[in-house]
Amino acid sequence: MPPRKPPTMQDIARKVGVSPMTVSRALRDGTSVNAQTREAIRQAVDQLGYVFDSTAANLRNQRTGFVAVTIPSINNANFAATVRGLSEGLREHGLQPLLGYTDYDIEQEEVLVEQLLRRRPEAIVVTGGQHTPRCRRLLQGAGIPVVETWDLPEDPIDHVVGFSNADAARMLVDHLAATGRTRIAFIGGDTDRDSRGTDRREGFIAAMKRHGLEADRLIGAGMPPLSMREGAMAMRILLQQAPDTEAIICVSDLVAFGALTECQRAGIDVPGQMAIAGFGNYEISAICVPSLTTVDPFSEEIGTRTAATVIAAIAGEVGSPVISRIEPQVCVRESSEG
C-alpha cells in the first residue's frame, strides 16, 4: 500500500473557502489575513495534518538526502545502537539520519515530527507506536515512508520494526518462576510516559497471573529516563516494604545494576537471597559482579532492519506495509542462577 498522498495548500483552501494565496500568506506571516480567517486556516491545517513546506521551491526536483529519526534519549545505549545500525545502513545508499530527541514525551514528539517534516525528509523513523492524535495525522499525511520501531503497535501507521515489550517481561517471569521463585517484584517508572516500560510492567503482571502468582510488588522508581540511582532507591524501598521478595525484574539494565549495588550494600546475597533481572543487554550487565540476567532486544539489528525497510520503501520495492518482528532473547547470567 503506497503512502497516502499528503494534503496540499489547495486542500486547505477548499476546506476553508479561500484562495491558496490567502492560505500561503496566513502560513507565512499572517499579518495581511484577518484573525478569523487565520484561525479557520489553522484549524484546517490541524485537522488535515498539513505541514507547511518552507523549502518546497528548492526541493521539488531534488532529494534532501536525509531520513528523520526521533528517539526518546540520546544517552541510552540501546537507542544509540539502533541509530548506529540505521546510520550504517543508510550511509551505503547516500542517506543520513537527522535526529530529534523526545525525552519520552509524546507532546514533544509531535513538535519534532512537524519540524522535521517541514524539511521534507526521504522517510521518517519514530520510536514506539504511541503518538498524540495530531502527530499520528501528521505521519499519516506525510506522503513518505514511516517506520515505527521498538514496538508492535496494534494499529501501525505504515511500516514496523520492533518486538513485544510485554512478551520480553513474560520471558523473564517464566525464567524466574522456573527456578522456583514465586515472590517476584517489578521496578519501573512512576508514570506511563515510557510506553515501552509500561508494556513491560503489564507483561509482568499478566505473566505472574498466568503462573498463579501475586503481581502486587510494583515499585515506581521515578520519571523516565531511569538510571542506576533510581534503581538503588527503588530497591531500598522494596526491601523496606516487602523484605521477603525473592526476585525482581527491572525495566532496564541500568535500574537492575542500581538494585544490585543496593543489595550488596545491604549484605543481601545475589542470587542466593535475591535474583535480579534487567532489560537491554547493556555492556555493564555482562561485566558487573555478579553478571546480570537480561533480555537482549537486538538494538542494532532494529536499526539495520529499519534502514533496509526505508531503502526498499523509498525505491518502491514494497507494495504493502512491512511488519518486521524482532525476537528478543533472555540472557541467563549469574544474578538469577541457582
XYZ file of C-alpha atoms in Angstrom:
338
model
C 0.000 0.000 0.000
C 1.662 3.281 -1.104
C 1.860 6.167 1.387
C -1.227 8.336 1.468
C -0.888 11.497 -0.624
C -0.129 14.400 1.728
C -2.667 17.244 1.959
C -1.842 20.306 -0.114
C -2.334 24.034 0.275
C -5.161 23.717 -2.258
C -6.884 21.202 0.073
C -6.676 23.699 2.932
C -8.013 26.491 0.700
C -11.004 24.406 -0.437
C -11.865 23.404 3.135
C -11.799 26.997 4.398
C -13.277 28.568 1.244
C -10.400 30.919 0.482
C -7.724 31.097 -2.188
C -4.436 29.185 -1.943
C -2.693 32.579 -1.890
C -4.599 33.520 1.271
C -3.557 30.239 2.876
C 0.043 30.890 1.862
C 0.012 34.400 3.337
C -1.597 33.181 6.577
C 1.016 30.463 7.000
C 3.975 32.665 6.119
C 3.369 35.745 8.273
C -0.378 36.127 8.830
C -0.200 39.900 9.041
C -2.308 40.520 5.915
C -5.015 37.948 6.809
C -7.739 38.707 9.350
C -7.782 36.822 12.635
C -10.980 34.857 11.916
C -9.632 33.521 8.624
C -6.247 32.735 10.169
C -7.968 30.684 12.874
C -10.075 28.794 10.304
C -6.929 28.025 8.317
C -5.112 26.914 11.468
C -7.938 24.502 12.327
C -7.988 23.079 8.794
C -4.222 22.594 8.897
C -4.554 20.715 12.169
C -7.483 18.555 11.005
C -5.842 17.535 7.725
C -2.339 17.105 9.146
C -0.876 19.595 6.684
C 2.773 20.634 7.105
C 3.770 23.945 5.513
C 6.809 23.304 3.312
C 9.091 26.298 3.736
C 11.688 24.896 1.333
C 9.447 23.460 -1.385
C 10.744 25.777 -4.091
C 14.244 24.410 -3.652
C 13.364 20.774 -3.068
C 10.753 19.910 -5.678
C 13.281 18.456 -8.104
C 15.999 17.159 -5.818
C 16.453 14.707 -2.956
C 17.053 16.039 0.515
C 19.346 13.123 1.360
C 18.236 12.593 4.948
C 15.885 10.403 6.961
C 14.224 11.985 10.005
C 14.520 9.970 13.241
C 13.008 10.559 16.686
C 14.444 8.801 19.751
C 13.468 9.126 23.435
C 17.004 9.539 24.792
C 20.415 10.469 23.432
C 22.356 8.776 26.240
C 20.614 5.392 26.172
C 22.926 2.669 24.868
C 20.040 0.737 23.310
C 18.815 3.663 21.215
C 22.397 4.596 20.359
C 22.926 1.093 18.968
C 19.718 1.374 16.939
C 20.852 4.696 15.467
C 24.247 3.169 14.683
C 22.698 0.275 12.764
C 20.329 2.656 10.983
C 23.102 5.109 10.079
C 25.354 2.426 8.644
C 22.536 1.003 6.536
C 21.505 4.413 5.217
C 25.060 5.563 4.519
C 25.513 2.825 1.928
C 22.727 4.486 -0.070
C 23.871 8.079 0.337
C 21.420 8.930 3.125
C 21.994 10.321 6.614
C 19.754 10.402 9.722
C 18.575 13.693 11.203
C 17.835 13.088 14.892
C 15.166 14.559 17.129
C 15.158 13.891 20.899
C 11.736 13.485 22.565
C 12.708 12.887 26.228
C 9.961 10.223 26.440
C 7.336 12.923 25.819
C 4.785 12.314 23.049
C 3.843 16.002 23.056
C 7.462 16.841 22.288
C 7.446 14.116 19.636
C 4.553 15.913 17.922
C 6.554 19.167 17.833
C 9.638 17.424 16.485
C 7.734 15.480 13.824
C 6.202 18.671 12.465
C 9.575 20.439 12.456
C 11.281 17.520 10.737
C 8.548 17.131 8.121
C 8.931 20.802 7.191
C 12.363 19.888 5.807
C 10.854 17.139 3.596
C 12.905 14.069 4.587
C 13.007 10.977 2.384
C 11.365 8.979 5.201
C 10.705 9.282 8.928
C 11.519 6.784 11.701
C 9.866 7.104 15.118
C 10.384 5.186 18.345
C 7.311 3.385 19.621
C 3.715 3.160 18.443
C 2.079 5.632 20.830
C 1.598 9.177 19.483
C -0.686 12.162 20.017
C -3.696 12.218 17.652
C -2.234 15.187 15.758
C 1.198 13.573 15.456
C -0.463 10.477 14.039
C -2.303 12.614 11.465
C 0.959 14.316 10.520
C 2.662 10.975 9.992
C -0.268 9.511 8.057
C -0.369 12.523 5.760
C 3.391 12.885 5.298
C 3.445 11.164 1.905
C 6.751 9.442 2.720
C 7.621 6.062 4.277
C 7.012 5.972 8.031
C 8.637 3.323 10.259
C 7.619 2.760 13.883
C 10.340 0.967 15.865
C 10.872 -0.688 19.247
C 7.224 -1.715 19.460
C 4.494 -3.755 17.755
C 1.593 -1.255 17.620
C -1.909 -2.669 17.221
C -2.726 -0.104 14.517
C 0.507 0.641 12.620
C 0.753 3.851 10.621
C 2.905 2.249 7.932
C 5.973 0.041 8.416
C 7.077 -1.509 11.735
C 10.381 -2.899 13.014
C 10.035 -3.991 16.619
C 9.029 -6.510 19.245
C 6.554 -7.036 22.068
C 7.867 -5.449 25.248
C 5.169 -7.306 27.169
C 6.489 -10.621 25.842
C 10.025 -9.642 26.894
C 8.838 -9.268 30.501
C 6.903 -12.514 30.234
C 10.066 -14.380 29.279
C 11.804 -13.118 32.415
C 8.880 -14.128 34.636
C 8.892 -17.576 33.027
C 12.627 -17.922 33.694
C 12.421 -16.835 37.343
C 9.342 -18.975 38.019
C 11.181 -21.963 36.554
C 13.883 -21.503 39.209
C 11.234 -21.883 41.929
C 10.969 -18.217 42.865
C 7.405 -17.046 43.466
C 7.646 -13.694 45.284
C 8.738 -11.576 42.357
C 8.703 -7.766 42.113
C 8.893 -5.288 39.243
C 10.763 -1.968 39.290
C 9.814 0.580 36.637
C 8.689 4.163 36.108
C 6.107 6.001 38.192
C 4.144 7.089 35.103
C 3.141 5.778 31.687
C 5.436 8.301 29.987
C 7.654 5.470 28.736
C 5.093 3.343 26.890
C 7.601 0.524 26.338
C 8.342 0.396 30.063
C 4.606 0.375 30.741
C 4.189 -2.565 28.362
C 6.917 -4.468 30.240
C 5.116 -3.833 33.535
C 1.802 -5.020 32.042
C 3.565 -8.070 30.605
C 4.973 -8.807 34.061
C 1.522 -8.596 35.653
C -0.077 -10.831 33.019
C 2.697 -13.433 33.249
C 2.571 -13.540 37.050
C -1.186 -14.117 36.953
C -0.728 -16.871 34.379
C 1.638 -18.612 36.798
C -0.896 -18.170 39.614
C 1.364 -15.691 41.428
C 0.597 -12.368 43.078
C 1.644 -9.365 40.959
C 1.350 -6.687 43.632
C 5.043 -5.942 44.186
C 5.239 -2.979 41.808
C 7.806 -0.340 42.739
C 7.861 3.027 40.996
C 11.372 4.384 40.554
C 10.524 7.884 39.297
C 10.103 9.677 35.993
C 11.789 8.146 32.914
C 14.527 8.002 31.876
C 15.563 5.868 34.846
C 19.150 5.069 35.726
C 21.277 3.391 38.419
C 20.469 5.849 41.191
C 16.715 5.310 40.770
C 17.269 1.546 40.737
C 19.135 1.666 44.059
C 16.471 3.869 45.662
C 13.658 1.610 44.433
C 15.469 -1.456 45.754
C 15.762 0.225 49.157
C 12.005 0.862 49.168
C 11.260 -2.718 48.111
C 13.407 -4.140 50.916
C 11.514 -1.995 53.418
C 8.048 -2.825 52.080
C 8.497 -6.487 51.112
C 11.695 -7.922 52.638
C 10.615 -11.474 51.738
C 10.893 -10.742 47.990
C 12.874 -13.448 46.191
C 13.426 -11.843 42.775
C 12.995 -8.583 40.905
C 12.592 -7.691 37.250
C 13.821 -4.206 36.353
C 12.693 -2.065 33.432
C 16.317 -1.719 32.257
C 19.823 -2.987 32.997
C 20.809 0.357 34.495
C 17.984 0.109 37.013
C 18.956 -3.529 37.669
C 22.586 -2.551 38.315
C 21.428 0.068 40.827
C 19.278 -2.572 42.545
C 22.248 -4.956 42.601
C 24.514 -2.407 44.294
C 21.839 -1.723 46.934
C 21.646 -5.454 47.663
C 25.418 -5.561 48.057
C 25.268 -2.527 50.358
C 22.620 -4.265 52.475
C 24.536 -7.553 52.608
C 21.927 -9.444 50.551
C 23.370 -12.325 48.558
C 22.617 -12.278 44.835
C 21.393 -14.719 43.601
C 21.179 -16.729 46.849
C 18.673 -14.476 48.597
C 17.604 -12.250 45.710
C 17.578 -12.861 41.965
C 17.799 -9.795 39.717
C 16.990 -9.399 36.017
C 17.112 -6.379 33.744
C 16.429 -5.447 30.148
C 18.579 -4.242 27.266
C 21.765 -6.341 27.425
C 23.871 -3.264 28.202
C 27.631 -3.747 28.380
C 27.541 -3.309 32.164
C 25.216 -6.298 32.555
C 27.874 -8.703 31.266
C 30.852 -7.359 33.229
C 29.416 -6.480 36.664
C 29.749 -8.958 39.542
C 27.606 -10.947 39.600
C 26.725 -10.569 35.938
C 23.099 -9.624 35.279
C 20.407 -11.742 33.667
C 18.765 -9.617 30.996
C 16.826 -9.543 27.747
C 18.688 -8.784 24.528
C 16.329 -6.829 22.215
C 18.967 -6.777 19.456
C 19.028 -2.982 19.370
C 21.443 -2.628 16.473
C 19.509 -5.176 14.440
C 16.422 -2.976 14.828
C 18.387 -0.158 13.198
C 19.760 -2.380 10.446
C 16.327 -3.742 9.536
C 14.829 -0.264 9.698
C 17.421 1.028 7.228
C 16.628 -1.850 4.843
C 12.897 -1.128 5.156
C 13.420 2.582 4.463
C 15.590 1.919 1.400
C 13.121 -0.586 -0.045
C 10.163 1.738 0.599
C 11.866 4.744 -0.996
C 12.710 2.625 -4.026
C 9.085 1.486 -4.323
C 10.057 -2.150 -3.776
C 7.357 -2.835 -1.149
C 3.706 -2.893 -2.122
C 2.286 -3.095 1.390
C 3.450 -2.156 4.893
C 6.370 -4.212 6.199
C 5.999 -5.667 9.703
C 9.463 -6.874 10.732
C 9.296 -8.655 14.082
C 12.404 -8.899 16.246
C 12.596 -11.882 18.634
C 14.279 -10.824 21.921
C 16.348 -13.374 23.821
C 16.799 -13.984 27.556
C 20.469 -13.993 28.564
C 20.636 -16.028 31.773
C 23.596 -14.952 33.908
C 24.863 -15.171 37.480
C 22.276 -12.856 39.062
C 19.479 -15.413 38.668
C 21.259 -18.750 38.525
C 20.764 -21.279 41.263
